[in-house]
Structure formats: structure tokens, C-alpha cells
Tab-separated table of C-alpha atoms and ligand atoms in Angstrom:
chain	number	residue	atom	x	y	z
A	70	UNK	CA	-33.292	42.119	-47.174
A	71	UNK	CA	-35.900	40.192	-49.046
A	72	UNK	CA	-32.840	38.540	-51.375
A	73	UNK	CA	-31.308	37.240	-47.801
A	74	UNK	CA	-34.069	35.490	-46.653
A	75	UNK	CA	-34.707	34.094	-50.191
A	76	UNK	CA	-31.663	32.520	-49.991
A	77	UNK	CA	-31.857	31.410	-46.076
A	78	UNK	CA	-35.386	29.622	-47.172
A	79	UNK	CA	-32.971	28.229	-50.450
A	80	UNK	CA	-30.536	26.424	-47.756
A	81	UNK	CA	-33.179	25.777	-45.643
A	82	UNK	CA	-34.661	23.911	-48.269
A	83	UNK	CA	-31.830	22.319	-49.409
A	84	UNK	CA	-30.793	20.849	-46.180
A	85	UNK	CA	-34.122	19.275	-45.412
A	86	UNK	CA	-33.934	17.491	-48.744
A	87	UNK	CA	-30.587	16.633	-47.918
A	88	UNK	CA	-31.774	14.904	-44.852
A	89	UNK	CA	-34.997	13.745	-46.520
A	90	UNK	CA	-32.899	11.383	-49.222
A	91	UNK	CA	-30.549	10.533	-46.359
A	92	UNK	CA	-33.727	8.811	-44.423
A	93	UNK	CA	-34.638	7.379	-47.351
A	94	UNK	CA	-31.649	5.555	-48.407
A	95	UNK	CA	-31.239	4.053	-44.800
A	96	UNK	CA	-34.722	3.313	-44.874
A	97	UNK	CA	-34.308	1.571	-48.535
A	98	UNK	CA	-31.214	-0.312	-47.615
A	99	UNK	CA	-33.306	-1.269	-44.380
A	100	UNK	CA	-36.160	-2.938	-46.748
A	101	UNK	CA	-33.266	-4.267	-49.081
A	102	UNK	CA	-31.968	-6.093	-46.006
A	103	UNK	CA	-35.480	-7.919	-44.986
A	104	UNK	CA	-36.019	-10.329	-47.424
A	105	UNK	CA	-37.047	-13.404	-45.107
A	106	UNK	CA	-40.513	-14.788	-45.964
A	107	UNK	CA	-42.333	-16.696	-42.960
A	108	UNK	CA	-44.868	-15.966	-40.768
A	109	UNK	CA	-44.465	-13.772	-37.020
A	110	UNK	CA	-45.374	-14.133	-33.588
A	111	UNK	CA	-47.094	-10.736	-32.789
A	112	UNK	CA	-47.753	-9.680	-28.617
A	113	UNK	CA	-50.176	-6.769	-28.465
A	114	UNK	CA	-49.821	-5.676	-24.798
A	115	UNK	CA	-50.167	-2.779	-22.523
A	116	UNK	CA	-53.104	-1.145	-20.060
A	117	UNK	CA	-54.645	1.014	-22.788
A	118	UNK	CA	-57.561	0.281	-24.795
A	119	UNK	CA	-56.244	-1.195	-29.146
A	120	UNK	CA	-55.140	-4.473	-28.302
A	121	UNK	CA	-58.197	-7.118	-29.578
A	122	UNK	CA	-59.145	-4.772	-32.017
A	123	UNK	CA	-56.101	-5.060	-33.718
A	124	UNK	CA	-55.793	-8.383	-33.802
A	125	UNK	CA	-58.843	-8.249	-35.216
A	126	UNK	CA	-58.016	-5.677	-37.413
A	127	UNK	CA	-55.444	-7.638	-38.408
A	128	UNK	CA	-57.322	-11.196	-38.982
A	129	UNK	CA	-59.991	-9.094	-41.773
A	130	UNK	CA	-56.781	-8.172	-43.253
A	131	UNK	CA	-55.634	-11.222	-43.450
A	132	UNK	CA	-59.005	-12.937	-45.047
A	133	UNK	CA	-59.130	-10.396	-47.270
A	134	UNK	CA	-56.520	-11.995	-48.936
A	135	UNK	CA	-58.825	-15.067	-49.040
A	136	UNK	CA	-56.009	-16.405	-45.930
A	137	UNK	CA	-57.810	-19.194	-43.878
A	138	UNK	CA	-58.040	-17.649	-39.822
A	139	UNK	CA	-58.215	-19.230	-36.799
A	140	UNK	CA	-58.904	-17.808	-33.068
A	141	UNK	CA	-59.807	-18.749	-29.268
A	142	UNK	CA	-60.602	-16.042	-26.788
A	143	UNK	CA	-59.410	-17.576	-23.763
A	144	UNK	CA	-61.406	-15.133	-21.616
A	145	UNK	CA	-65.288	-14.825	-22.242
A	146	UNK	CA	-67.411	-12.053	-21.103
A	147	UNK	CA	-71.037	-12.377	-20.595
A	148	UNK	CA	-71.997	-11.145	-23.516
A	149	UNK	CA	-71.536	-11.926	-27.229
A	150	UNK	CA	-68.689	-9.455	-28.527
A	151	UNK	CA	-68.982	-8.082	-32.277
A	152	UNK	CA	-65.821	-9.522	-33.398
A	153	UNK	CA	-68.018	-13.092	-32.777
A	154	UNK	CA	-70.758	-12.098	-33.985
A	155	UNK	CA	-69.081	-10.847	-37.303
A	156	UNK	CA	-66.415	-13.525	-37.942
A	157	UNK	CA	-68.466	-16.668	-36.399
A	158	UNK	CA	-70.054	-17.542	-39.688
A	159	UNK	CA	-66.993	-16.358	-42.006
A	160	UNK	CA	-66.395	-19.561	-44.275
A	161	UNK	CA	-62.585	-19.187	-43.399
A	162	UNK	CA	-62.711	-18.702	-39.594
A	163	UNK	CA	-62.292	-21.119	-36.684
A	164	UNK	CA	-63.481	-18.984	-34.035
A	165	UNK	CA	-63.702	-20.625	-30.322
A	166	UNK	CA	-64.427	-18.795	-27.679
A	167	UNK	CA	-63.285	-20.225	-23.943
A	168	UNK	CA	-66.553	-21.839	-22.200
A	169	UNK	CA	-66.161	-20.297	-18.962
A	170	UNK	CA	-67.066	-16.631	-17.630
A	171	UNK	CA	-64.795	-13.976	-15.744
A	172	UNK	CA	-62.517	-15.520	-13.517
A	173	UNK	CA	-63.393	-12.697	-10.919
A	174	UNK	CA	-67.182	-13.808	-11.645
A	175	UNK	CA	-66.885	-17.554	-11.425
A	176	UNK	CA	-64.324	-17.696	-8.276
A	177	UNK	CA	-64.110	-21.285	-9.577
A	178	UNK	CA	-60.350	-21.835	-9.586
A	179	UNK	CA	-60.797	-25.944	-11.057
A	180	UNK	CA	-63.534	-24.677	-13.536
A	181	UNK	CA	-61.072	-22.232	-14.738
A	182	UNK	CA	-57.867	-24.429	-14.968
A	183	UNK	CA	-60.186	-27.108	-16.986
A	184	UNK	CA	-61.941	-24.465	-19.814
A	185	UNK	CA	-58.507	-22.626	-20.032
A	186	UNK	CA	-56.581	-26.635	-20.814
A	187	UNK	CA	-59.410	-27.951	-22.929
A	188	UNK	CA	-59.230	-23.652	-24.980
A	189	UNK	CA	-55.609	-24.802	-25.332
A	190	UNK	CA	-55.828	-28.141	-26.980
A	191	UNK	CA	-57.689	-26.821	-29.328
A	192	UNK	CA	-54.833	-24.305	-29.736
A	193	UNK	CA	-52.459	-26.960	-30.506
A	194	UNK	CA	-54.324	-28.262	-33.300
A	195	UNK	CA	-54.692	-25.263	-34.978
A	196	UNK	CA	-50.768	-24.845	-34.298
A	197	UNK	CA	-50.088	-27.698	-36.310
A	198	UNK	CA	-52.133	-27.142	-38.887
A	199	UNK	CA	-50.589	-25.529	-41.885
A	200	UNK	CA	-53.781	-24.162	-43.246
A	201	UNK	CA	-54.410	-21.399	-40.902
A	202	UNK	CA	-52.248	-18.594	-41.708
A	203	UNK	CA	-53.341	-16.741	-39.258
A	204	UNK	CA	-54.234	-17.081	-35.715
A	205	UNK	CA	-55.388	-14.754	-32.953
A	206	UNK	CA	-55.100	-16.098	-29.183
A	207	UNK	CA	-56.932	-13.531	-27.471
A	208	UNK	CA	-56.525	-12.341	-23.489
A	209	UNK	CA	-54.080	-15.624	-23.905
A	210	UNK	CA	-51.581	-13.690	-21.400
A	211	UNK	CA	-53.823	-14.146	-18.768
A	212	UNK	CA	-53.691	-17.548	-18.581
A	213	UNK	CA	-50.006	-17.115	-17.585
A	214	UNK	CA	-50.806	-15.016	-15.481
A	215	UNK	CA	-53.813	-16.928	-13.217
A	216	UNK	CA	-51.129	-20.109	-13.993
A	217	UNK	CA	-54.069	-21.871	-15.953
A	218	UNK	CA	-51.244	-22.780	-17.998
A	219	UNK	CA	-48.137	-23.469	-18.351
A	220	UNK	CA	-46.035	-21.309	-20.839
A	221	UNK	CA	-43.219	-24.124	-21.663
A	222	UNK	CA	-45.715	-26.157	-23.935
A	223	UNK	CA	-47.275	-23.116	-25.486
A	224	UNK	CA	-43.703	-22.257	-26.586
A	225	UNK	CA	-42.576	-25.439	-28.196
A	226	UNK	CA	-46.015	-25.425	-29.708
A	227	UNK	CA	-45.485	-21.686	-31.054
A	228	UNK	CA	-41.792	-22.812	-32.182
A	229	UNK	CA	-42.704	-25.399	-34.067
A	230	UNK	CA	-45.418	-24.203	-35.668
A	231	UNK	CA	-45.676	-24.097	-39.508
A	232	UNK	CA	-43.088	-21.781	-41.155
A	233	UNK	CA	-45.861	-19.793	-42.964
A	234	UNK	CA	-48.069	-19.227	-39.914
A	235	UNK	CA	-48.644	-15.694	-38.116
A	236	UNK	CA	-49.962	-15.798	-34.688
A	237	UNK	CA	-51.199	-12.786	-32.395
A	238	UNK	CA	-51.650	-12.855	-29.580
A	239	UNK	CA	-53.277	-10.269	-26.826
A	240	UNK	CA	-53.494	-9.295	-23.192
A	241	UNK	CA	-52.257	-6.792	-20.722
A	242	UNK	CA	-49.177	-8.204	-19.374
A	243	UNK	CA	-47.098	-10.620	-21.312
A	244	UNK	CA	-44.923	-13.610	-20.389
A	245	UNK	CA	-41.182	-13.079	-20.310
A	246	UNK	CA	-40.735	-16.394	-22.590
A	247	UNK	CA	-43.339	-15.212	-24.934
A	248	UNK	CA	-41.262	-12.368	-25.385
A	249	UNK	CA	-38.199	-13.558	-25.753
A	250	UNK	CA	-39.671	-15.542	-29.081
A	251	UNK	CA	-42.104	-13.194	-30.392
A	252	UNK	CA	-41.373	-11.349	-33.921
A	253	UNK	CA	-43.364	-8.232	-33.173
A	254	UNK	CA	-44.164	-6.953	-29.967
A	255	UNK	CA	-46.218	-3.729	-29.438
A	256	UNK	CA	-47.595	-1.677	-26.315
A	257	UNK	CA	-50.773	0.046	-26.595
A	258	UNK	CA	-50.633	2.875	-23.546
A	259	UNK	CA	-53.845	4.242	-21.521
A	260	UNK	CA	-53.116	7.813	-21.398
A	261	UNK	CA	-56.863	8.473	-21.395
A	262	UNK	CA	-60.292	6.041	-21.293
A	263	UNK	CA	-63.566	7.162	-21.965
A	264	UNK	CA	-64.428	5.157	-18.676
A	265	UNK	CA	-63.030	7.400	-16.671
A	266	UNK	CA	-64.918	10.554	-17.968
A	267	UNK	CA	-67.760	8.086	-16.840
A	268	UNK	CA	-68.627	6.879	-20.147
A	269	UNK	CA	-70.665	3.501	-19.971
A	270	UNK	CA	-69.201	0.698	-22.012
A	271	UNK	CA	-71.468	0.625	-25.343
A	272	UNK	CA	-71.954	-2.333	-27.801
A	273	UNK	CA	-69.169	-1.899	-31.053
A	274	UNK	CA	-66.682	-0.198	-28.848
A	275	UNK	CA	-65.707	-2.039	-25.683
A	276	UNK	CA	-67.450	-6.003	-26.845
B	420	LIG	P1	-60.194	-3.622	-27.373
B	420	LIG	O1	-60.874	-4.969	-27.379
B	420	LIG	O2	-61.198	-2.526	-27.317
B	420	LIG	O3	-59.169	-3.480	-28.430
B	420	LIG	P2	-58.153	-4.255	-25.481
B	420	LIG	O4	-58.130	-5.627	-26.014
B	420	LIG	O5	-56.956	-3.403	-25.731
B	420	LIG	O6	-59.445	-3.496	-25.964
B	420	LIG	P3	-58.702	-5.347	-22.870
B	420	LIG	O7	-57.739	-5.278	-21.772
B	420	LIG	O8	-58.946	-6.638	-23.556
B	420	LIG	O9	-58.334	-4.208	-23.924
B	420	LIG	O10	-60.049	-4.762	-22.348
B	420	LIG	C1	-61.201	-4.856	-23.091
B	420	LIG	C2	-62.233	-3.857	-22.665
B	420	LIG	O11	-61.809	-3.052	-21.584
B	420	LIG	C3	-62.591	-2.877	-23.751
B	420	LIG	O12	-63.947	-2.680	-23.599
B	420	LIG	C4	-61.889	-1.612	-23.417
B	420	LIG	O13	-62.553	-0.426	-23.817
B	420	LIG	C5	-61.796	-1.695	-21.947
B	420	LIG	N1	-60.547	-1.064	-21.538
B	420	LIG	C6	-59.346	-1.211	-22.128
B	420	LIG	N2	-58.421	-0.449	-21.521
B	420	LIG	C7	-59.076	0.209	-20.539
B	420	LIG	C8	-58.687	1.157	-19.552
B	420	LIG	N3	-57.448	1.599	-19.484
B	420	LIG	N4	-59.643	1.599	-18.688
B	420	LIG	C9	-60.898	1.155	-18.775
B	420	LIG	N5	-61.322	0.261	-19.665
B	420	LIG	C10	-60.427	-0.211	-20.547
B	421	LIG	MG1	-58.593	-7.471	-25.367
């Protein structure tokens, strides 16, 4: 009895080994296979809560490999968020944030159309310029969205950016032509928010 399920746990075994070095030589001949070096378009989008902080995530990253960042919010709360704060006085960051409020605060349309095209010429530059290796736009798919902008510059721009250059970019919804370019593309899903267990927005989680 005890001999026959030695030797069921034996094939057991066996087979998920089997399997195991099976994975691993698709996943090797997978790596083999990527050996183009230049920098990605990355869209962070989806309802749930991960999106900025990842790109954020990603920028430390980045600088900790003394790379040179660069990033606009193109939507501005009222208050000061912690990723500002933190990075503002980084020797290696360009960090702009959009001079204008909420657009739902402001109810300015013209205000909003002029901060969001003067937030992206300064985009631009930093899309030509070869020493940023990495840039964050952040809540940039709004500005699609509201149709503060228009997306056909923003993807010549992104196109013909320098070969080296990552870029993320963040917001709920993204632009169909966006995606159609972009590298990377992940969506971060709300399947539960603190919010709605009543939870009050607190300083180093939500800004
Ligand atoms: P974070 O900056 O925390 O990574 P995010 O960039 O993914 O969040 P945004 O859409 O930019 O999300 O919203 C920013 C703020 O809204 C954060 O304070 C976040 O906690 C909050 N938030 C995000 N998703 C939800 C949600 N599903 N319900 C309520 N609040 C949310
Ligand atoms: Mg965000």
C-alpha cells in the first residue's frame, strides 16, 4: 500500500519536473529571442488604485541607476503630493507639475486648454532631449480625454523621440493611438478601495 503511493508521489514528481524544465526552456528561448536594446513607451491604466505610484516606482528605479528623470503631472490637486515633495529637489529630476487645479474645481474650460498646451511644450522639450532616460507624463490621458490636446502631435513627438528614452505614462482611460504605439501597456483593476469602506484619503497613500 505504502510502496504504491511511494511510487504515485515518484511520477507525480517526475511529471511536474517534466513540465517545470518544459516552462523553462520556452521561457529561455523567449529571453534568447529579446535582444533589442532601446527604450519603451509604458501606459499604466485602469479604475483601480497602482497607477502613479508605479510610475513612480519606476522613475526611483530608474535614478538609482544614476539615469537623469524627467516628469509633468498634467493634473494638479490642491495639495502638494509626496512624490513632489520627494523628487522636487533630486539633482537628476525635472519635475513640473501643471499650474492649474481640478478641472471639476476650476470649471474654467480656456484656463484649462492654456495650462494643459503650455504642460505640453514643456513635454516636447524633454522629448527631444536625449538626456532624460526616463520620463513620467502623469494623468496625461486625461488631456485626451477633456480634448486639451490633441493626440496626433503627442504621437509624432513620442515616435521620434530618442532611441534610448523610456516614457510612462498614466491615467484611467487611454487613447486608442497611444495604444496602438505603446511598448508596455498594463491595467491596474479596482476590485476593492479603502474609500469605499469609508476610509478618508491620508497623506503617503492617496497624494
Ligand atoms: P496612485 O497615485 O495611488 O498610484 P492612481 O494613479 O492609480 O493612484 P488615480 O486615478 O490617479 O489613481 O487616482 C489617484 C487617487 O485616487 C489616489 O489617491 C487613489 O487612492 C484614489 N483612487 C484610485 N482609484 C480609486 C478608486 N477606485 N476609488 C477611489 N479612489 C481611488
Ligand atoms: Mg494617478
Amino acid at each position: 500500500m505504502s510502496n504504491n503511493l511511494n511510487k504515485q508521489e515518484d511520477l507525480q514528481q517526475k511529471k511536474h519536473k517534466a513540465l517545470k524544465a518544459k516552462k523553462k526552456t520556452i521561457v529561455d528561448e523567449r529571453i534568447a529571442k529579446a535582444t533589442e536594446e532601446r527604450g519603451v513607451l509604458i501606459l499604466l491604466k485602469g479604475n483601480g488604485k497602482g497607477k502613479s505610484s508605479s510610475a513612480f516606482g519606476t522613475m526611483a528605479r530608474a535614478l538609482g541607476h544614476v539615469q537623469k528623470a524627467g516628469v509633468i503631472q498634467f493634473i494638479k490637486g490642491r495639495r502638494e503630493t509626496g512624490e513632489y515633495l520627494f523628487f522636487k529637489d533630486h539633482p537628476r529630476v525635472d519635475f513640473l507639475v501643471m499650474g492649474h487645479g481640478f478641472t471639476w474645481e476650476t470649471q474654467d474650460k480656456s484656463k484649462d486648454i492654456e495650462a494643459a498646451q503650455a504642460a505640453w511644450k514643456e513635454a516636447e522639450v524633454m522629448l527631444k532631449d536625449p538626456h532624460y532616460n526616463i520620463i513620467v507624463f502623469d494623468e496625461m490621458s486625461y488631456m485626451f480625454k477633456y480634448e486639451y490636446l490633441d493626440v496626433e502631435p503627442v504621437i509624432e513627438a513620442l515616435k521620434n523621440r530618442p532611441a534610448h528614452q523610456n516614457v510612462i505614462i498614466t491615467g484611467r482611460t487611454m487613447h486608442r493611438a497611444l495604444q496602438d504605439i505603446a511598448d508596455t501597456i498594463s491595467s491596474v483593476q479596482d476590485e476593492q478601495h479603502a474609500f469605499r469602506l469609508g476610509v478618508k484619503a491620508q497623506a503617503g497613500i492617496e497624494w
